Tab-separated table of C-alpha atoms and ligand atoms in Angstrom:
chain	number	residue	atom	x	y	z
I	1252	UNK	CA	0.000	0.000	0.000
I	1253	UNK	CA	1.658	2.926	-1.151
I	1254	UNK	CA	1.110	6.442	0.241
I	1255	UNK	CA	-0.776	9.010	-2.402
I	1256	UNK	CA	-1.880	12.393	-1.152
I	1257	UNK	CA	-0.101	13.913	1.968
I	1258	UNK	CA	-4.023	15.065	3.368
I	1259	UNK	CA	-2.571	16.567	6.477
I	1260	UNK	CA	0.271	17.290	8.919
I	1261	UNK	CA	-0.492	17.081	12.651
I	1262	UNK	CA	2.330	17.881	15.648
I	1263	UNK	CA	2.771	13.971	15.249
I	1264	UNK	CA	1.238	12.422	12.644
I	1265	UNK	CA	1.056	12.735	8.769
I	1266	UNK	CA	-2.018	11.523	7.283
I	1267	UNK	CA	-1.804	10.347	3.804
I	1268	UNK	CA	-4.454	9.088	1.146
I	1269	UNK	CA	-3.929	5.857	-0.197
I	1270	UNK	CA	-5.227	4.159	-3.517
I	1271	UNK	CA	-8.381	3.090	-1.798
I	1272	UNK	CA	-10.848	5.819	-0.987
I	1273	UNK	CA	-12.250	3.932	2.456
I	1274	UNK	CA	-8.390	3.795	3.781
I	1275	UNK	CA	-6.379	6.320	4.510
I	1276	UNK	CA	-2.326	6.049	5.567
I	1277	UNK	CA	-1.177	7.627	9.133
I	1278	UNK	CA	3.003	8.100	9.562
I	1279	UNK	CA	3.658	8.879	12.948
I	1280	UNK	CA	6.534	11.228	13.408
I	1281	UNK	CA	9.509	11.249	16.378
I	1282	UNK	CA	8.526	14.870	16.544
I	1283	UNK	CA	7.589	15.936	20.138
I	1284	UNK	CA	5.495	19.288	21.117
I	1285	UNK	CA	3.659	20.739	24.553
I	1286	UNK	CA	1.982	23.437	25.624
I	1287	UNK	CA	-0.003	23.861	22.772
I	1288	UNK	CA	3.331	23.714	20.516
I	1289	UNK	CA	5.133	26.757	22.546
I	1290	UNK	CA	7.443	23.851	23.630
I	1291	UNK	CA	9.154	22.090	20.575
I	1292	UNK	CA	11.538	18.737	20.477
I	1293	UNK	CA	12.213	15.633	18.938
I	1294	UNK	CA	11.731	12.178	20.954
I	1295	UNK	CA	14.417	9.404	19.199
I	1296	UNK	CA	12.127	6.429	17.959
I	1297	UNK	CA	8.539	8.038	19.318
I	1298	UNK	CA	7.099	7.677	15.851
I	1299	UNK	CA	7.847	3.536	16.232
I	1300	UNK	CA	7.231	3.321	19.396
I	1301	UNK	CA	3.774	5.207	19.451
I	1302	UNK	CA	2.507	3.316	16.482
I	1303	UNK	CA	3.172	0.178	17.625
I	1304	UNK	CA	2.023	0.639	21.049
I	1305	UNK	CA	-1.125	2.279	19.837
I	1306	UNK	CA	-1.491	-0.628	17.071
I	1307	UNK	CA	-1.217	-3.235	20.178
I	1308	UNK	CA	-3.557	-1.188	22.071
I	1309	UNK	CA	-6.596	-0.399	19.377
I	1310	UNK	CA	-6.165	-4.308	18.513
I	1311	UNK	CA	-6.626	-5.518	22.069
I	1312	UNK	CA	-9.722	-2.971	22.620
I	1313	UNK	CA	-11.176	-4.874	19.508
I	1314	UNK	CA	-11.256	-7.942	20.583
I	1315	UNK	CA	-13.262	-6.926	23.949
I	1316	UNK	CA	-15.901	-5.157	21.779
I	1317	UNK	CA	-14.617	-1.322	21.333
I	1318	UNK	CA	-14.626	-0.457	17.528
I	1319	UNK	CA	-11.474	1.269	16.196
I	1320	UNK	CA	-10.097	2.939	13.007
I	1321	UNK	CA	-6.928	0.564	12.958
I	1322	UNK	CA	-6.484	-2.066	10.228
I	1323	UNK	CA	-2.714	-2.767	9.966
I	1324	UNK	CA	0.731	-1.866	10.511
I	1325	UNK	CA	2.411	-1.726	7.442
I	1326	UNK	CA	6.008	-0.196	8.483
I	1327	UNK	CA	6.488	-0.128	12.356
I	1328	UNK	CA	6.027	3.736	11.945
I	1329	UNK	CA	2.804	3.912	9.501
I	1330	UNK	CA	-0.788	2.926	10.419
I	1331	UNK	CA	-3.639	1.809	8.063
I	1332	UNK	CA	-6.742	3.127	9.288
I	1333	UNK	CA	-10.584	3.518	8.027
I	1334	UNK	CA	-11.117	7.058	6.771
I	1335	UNK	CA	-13.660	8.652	9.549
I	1336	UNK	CA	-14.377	12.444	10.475
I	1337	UNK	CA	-12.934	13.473	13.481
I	1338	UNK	CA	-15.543	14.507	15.876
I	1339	UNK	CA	-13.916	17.784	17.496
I	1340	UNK	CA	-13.832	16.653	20.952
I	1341	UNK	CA	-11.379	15.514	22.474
I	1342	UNK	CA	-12.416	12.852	25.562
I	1343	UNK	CA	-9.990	13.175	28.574
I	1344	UNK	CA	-10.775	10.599	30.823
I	1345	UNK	CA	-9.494	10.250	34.721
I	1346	UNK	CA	-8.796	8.323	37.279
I	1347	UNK	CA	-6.027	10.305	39.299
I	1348	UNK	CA	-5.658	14.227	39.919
I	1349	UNK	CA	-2.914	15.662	37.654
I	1350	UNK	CA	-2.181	18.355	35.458
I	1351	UNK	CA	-4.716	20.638	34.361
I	1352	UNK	CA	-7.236	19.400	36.713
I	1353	UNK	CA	-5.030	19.981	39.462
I	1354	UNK	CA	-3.997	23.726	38.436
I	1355	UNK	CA	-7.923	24.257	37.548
I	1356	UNK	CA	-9.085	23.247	40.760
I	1357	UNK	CA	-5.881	22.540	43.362
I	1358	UNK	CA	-6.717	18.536	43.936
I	1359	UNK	CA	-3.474	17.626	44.693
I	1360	UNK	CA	-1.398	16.121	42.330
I	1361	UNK	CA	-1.957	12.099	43.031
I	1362	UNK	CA	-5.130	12.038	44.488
I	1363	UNK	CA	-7.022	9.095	43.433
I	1364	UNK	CA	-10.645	10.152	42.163
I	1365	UNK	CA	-13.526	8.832	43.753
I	1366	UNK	CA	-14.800	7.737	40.090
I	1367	UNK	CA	-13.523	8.196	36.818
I	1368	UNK	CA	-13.958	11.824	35.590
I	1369	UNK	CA	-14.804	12.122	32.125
I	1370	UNK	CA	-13.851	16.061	30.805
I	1371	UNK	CA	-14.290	17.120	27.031
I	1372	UNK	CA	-12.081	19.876	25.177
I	1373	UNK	CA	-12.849	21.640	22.191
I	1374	UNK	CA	-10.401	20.282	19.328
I	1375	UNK	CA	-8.968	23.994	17.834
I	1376	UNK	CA	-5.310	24.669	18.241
I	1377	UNK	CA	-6.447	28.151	17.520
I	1378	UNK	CA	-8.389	28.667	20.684
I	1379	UNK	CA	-5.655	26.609	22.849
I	1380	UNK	CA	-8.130	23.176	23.303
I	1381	UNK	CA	-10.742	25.010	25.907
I	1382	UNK	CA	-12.479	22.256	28.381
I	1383	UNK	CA	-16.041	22.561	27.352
I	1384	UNK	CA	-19.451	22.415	29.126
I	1385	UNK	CA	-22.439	20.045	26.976
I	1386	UNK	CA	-23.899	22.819	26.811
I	1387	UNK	CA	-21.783	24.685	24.845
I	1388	UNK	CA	-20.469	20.978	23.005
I	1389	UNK	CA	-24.558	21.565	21.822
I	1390	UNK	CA	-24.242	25.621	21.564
I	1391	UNK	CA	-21.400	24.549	18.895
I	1392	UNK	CA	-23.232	21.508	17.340
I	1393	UNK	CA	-20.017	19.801	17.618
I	1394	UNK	CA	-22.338	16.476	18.461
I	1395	UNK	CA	-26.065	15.636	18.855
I	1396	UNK	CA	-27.038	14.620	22.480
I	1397	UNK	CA	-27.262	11.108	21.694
I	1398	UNK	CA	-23.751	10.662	19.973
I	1399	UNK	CA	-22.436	12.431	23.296
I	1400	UNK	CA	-24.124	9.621	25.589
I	1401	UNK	CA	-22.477	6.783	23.313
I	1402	UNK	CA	-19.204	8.801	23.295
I	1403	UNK	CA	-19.625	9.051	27.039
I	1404	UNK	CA	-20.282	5.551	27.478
I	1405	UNK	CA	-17.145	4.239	24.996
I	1406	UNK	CA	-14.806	6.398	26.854
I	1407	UNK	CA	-15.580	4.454	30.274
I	1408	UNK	CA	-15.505	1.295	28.920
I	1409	UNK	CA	-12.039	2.035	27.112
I	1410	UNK	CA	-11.119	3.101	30.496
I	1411	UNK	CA	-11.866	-0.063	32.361
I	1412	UNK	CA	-10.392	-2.267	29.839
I	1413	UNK	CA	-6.914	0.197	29.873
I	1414	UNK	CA	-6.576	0.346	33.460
I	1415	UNK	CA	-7.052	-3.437	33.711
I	1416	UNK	CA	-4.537	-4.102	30.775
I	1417	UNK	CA	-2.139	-1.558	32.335
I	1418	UNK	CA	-2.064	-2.868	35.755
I	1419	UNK	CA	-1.376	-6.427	34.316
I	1420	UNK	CA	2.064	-3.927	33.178
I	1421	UNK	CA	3.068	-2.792	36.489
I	1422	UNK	CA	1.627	0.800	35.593
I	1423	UNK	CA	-1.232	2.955	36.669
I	1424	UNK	CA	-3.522	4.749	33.787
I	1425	UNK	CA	-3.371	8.071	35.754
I	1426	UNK	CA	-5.357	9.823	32.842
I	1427	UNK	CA	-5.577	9.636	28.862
I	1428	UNK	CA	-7.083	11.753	26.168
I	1429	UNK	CA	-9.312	10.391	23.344
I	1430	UNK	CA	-10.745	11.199	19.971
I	1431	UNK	CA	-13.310	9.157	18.320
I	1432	UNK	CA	-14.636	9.216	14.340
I	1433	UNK	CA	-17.422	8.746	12.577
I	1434	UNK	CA	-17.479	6.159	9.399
I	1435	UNK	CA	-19.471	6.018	6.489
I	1436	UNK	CA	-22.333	4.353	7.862
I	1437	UNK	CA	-22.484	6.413	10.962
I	1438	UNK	CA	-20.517	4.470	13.546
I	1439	UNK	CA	-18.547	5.580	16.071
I	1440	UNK	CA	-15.124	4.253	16.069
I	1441	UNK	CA	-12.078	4.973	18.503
I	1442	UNK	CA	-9.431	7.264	16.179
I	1443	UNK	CA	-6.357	8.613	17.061
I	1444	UNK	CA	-3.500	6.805	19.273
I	1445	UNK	CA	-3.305	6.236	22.669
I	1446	UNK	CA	0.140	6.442	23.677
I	1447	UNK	CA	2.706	7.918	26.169
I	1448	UNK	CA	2.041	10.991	24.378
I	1449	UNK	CA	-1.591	11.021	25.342
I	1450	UNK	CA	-1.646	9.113	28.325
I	1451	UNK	CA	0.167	9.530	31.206
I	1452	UNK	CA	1.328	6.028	33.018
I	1453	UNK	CA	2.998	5.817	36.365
I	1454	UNK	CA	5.569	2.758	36.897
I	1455	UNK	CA	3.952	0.989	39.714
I	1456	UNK	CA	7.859	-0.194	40.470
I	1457	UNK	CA	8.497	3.219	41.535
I	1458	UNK	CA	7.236	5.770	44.099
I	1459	UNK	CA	9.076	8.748	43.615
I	1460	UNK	CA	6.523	11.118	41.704
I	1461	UNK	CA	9.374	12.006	38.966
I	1462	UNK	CA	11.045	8.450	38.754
I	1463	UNK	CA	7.739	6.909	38.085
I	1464	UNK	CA	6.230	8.888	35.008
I	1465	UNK	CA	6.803	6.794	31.780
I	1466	UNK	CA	5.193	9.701	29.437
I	1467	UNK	CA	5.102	12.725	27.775
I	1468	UNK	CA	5.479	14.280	31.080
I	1469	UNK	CA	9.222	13.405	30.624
I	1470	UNK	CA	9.434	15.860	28.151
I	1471	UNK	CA	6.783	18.408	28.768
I	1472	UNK	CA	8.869	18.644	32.504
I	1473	UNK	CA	12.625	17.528	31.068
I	1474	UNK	CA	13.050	14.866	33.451
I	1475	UNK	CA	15.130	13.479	31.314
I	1476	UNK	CA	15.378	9.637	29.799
I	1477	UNK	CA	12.433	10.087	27.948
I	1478	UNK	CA	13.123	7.627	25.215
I	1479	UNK	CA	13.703	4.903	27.538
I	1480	UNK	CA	10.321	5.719	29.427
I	1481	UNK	CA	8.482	5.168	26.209
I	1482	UNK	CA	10.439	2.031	25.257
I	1483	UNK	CA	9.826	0.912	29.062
I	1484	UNK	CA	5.725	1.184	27.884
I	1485	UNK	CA	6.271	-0.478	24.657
I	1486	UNK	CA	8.577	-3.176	25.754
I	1487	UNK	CA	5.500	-3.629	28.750
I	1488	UNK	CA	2.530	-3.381	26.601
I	1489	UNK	CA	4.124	-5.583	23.961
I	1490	UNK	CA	4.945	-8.586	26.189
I	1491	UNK	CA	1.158	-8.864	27.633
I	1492	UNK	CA	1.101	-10.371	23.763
I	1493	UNK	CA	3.440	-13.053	23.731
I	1494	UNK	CA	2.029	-14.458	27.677
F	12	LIG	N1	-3.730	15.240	26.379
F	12	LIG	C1	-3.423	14.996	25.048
F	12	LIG	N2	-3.540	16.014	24.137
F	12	LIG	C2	-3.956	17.252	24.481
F	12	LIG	C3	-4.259	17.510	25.827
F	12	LIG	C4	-4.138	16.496	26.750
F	12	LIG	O1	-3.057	13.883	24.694
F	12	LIG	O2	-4.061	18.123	23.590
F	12	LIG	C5	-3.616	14.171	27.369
F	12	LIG	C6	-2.449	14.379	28.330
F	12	LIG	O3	-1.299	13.719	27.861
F	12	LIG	C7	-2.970	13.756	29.603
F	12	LIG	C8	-4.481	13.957	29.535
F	12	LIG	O4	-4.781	14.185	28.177
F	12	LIG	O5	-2.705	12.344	29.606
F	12	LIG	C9	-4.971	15.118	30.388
F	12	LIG	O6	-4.228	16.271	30.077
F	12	LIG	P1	-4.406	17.619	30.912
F	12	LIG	O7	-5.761	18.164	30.681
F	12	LIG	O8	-4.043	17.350	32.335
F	12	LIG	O9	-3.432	18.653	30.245
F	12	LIG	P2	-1.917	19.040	30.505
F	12	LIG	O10	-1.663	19.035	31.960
F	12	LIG	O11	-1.147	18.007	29.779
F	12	LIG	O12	-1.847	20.393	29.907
């Protein structure tokens, strides 16, 4: 399958056409950014390491019943996926205080939520990815009220089967950010990755709060050793496949 069309260039990801219309071609790049791209860098062997993680991970979710835009791997960089439209939401989902929630509302960083929270942000690098209220997700007609309860309800059920699969790897699923796609005949798939780069895991094996992160925290913060971190998650992720 040969790449046609580049269609567009993300921080991470090219997306190309291919020869068939219903398939389109991701390339996932080493190139690292934060803070709404302010912060710019290059991770060595993030563009492998992310699609192969995320082609382990959309595989497994699957096979317990959570539809995805993955087809294949055809290079350990490139994704084949089903051509959707990108809702423009993005679904952060969590199950420990960090980050934004705790500078939005000073839970302290670590504090294990009493049930998942499930936040959505409007997808525009323009307006810096604002959290958004369902009312305004309807104000916007970014989705109709009944795509939002099925998005809603995919999210948590992702979220179960993650934090299961990533406490059989010795890490915690402290939060993660989604995006989900709608195909030709109107279903809703899982799109995107899920990665270090939009997850952020905490090495069980460790408690010191910088030693543990194995994500894009590494960089975002320069702790330091961030390619091994990610290879730590592959290297983790991958070998729950050859039990
Ligand atoms: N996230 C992402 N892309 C974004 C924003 C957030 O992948 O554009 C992920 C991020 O890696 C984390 C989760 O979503 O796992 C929650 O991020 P948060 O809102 O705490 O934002 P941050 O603190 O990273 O600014």
């Amino acid at each position: 399958m040969s790449q046609t069309e580049k269609l567009y260039e993300g921080k991470a990801k090219i997306l190309y056409s291919t020869e068939v219309p219903e398939i389109l071609l991701t390339v996932y790049k080493d190139d690292a950014t934060a803070f709404n791209a302010q912060k710019k860098g290059q991770i060595k062997g993030k563009g492998e390491m992310n699609c192969q993680i995320t082609a382990a991970l959309f595989e497994w979710l699957a096979s317990v019943g959570i539809p995805t835009h993955y087809i294949d791997s055809p290079q350990p960089n490139q994704m084949r996926v089903k051509a959707v439209t990108i809702v423009p939401v993005e679904v952060v989902v969590r199950n420990i205080a960090a980050g934004s929630l705790c500078r939005q509302t000073g839970l302290p960083e670590g504090q294990v939520l009493p049930s998942p929270l499930v936040e959505y942000y409007y997808k525009s690098d323009e307006l810096g990815d604002p959290l958004l209220t369902r009312d305004r997700i309807f104000l916007l007609d970014l989705v109709t009220p009944e795509r939002l309860v099925e998005i809603e309800n995919m999210a948590r059920q992702i979220n179960k089967n993650l934090q299961k699969f990533f406490d059989q790897c010795n890490i915690t699923l402290v939060d993660f950010k989604l995006e989900f796609g709608i195909d030709t005949q109107q279903n809703l798939l899982l799109a995107d990755e899920i990665s270090p780069d939009t997850c952020r895991l905490w090495d069980k094996n460790e408690t010191d709060p910088q030693s543990r992160v194995m994500d894009k925290d590494r960089f975002r913060k320069d702790l330091g050793e961030v390619e091994s971190a990610y290879q730590q998650v592959q290297q983790r992720v991958l070998a729950q496949f050859k039990k």
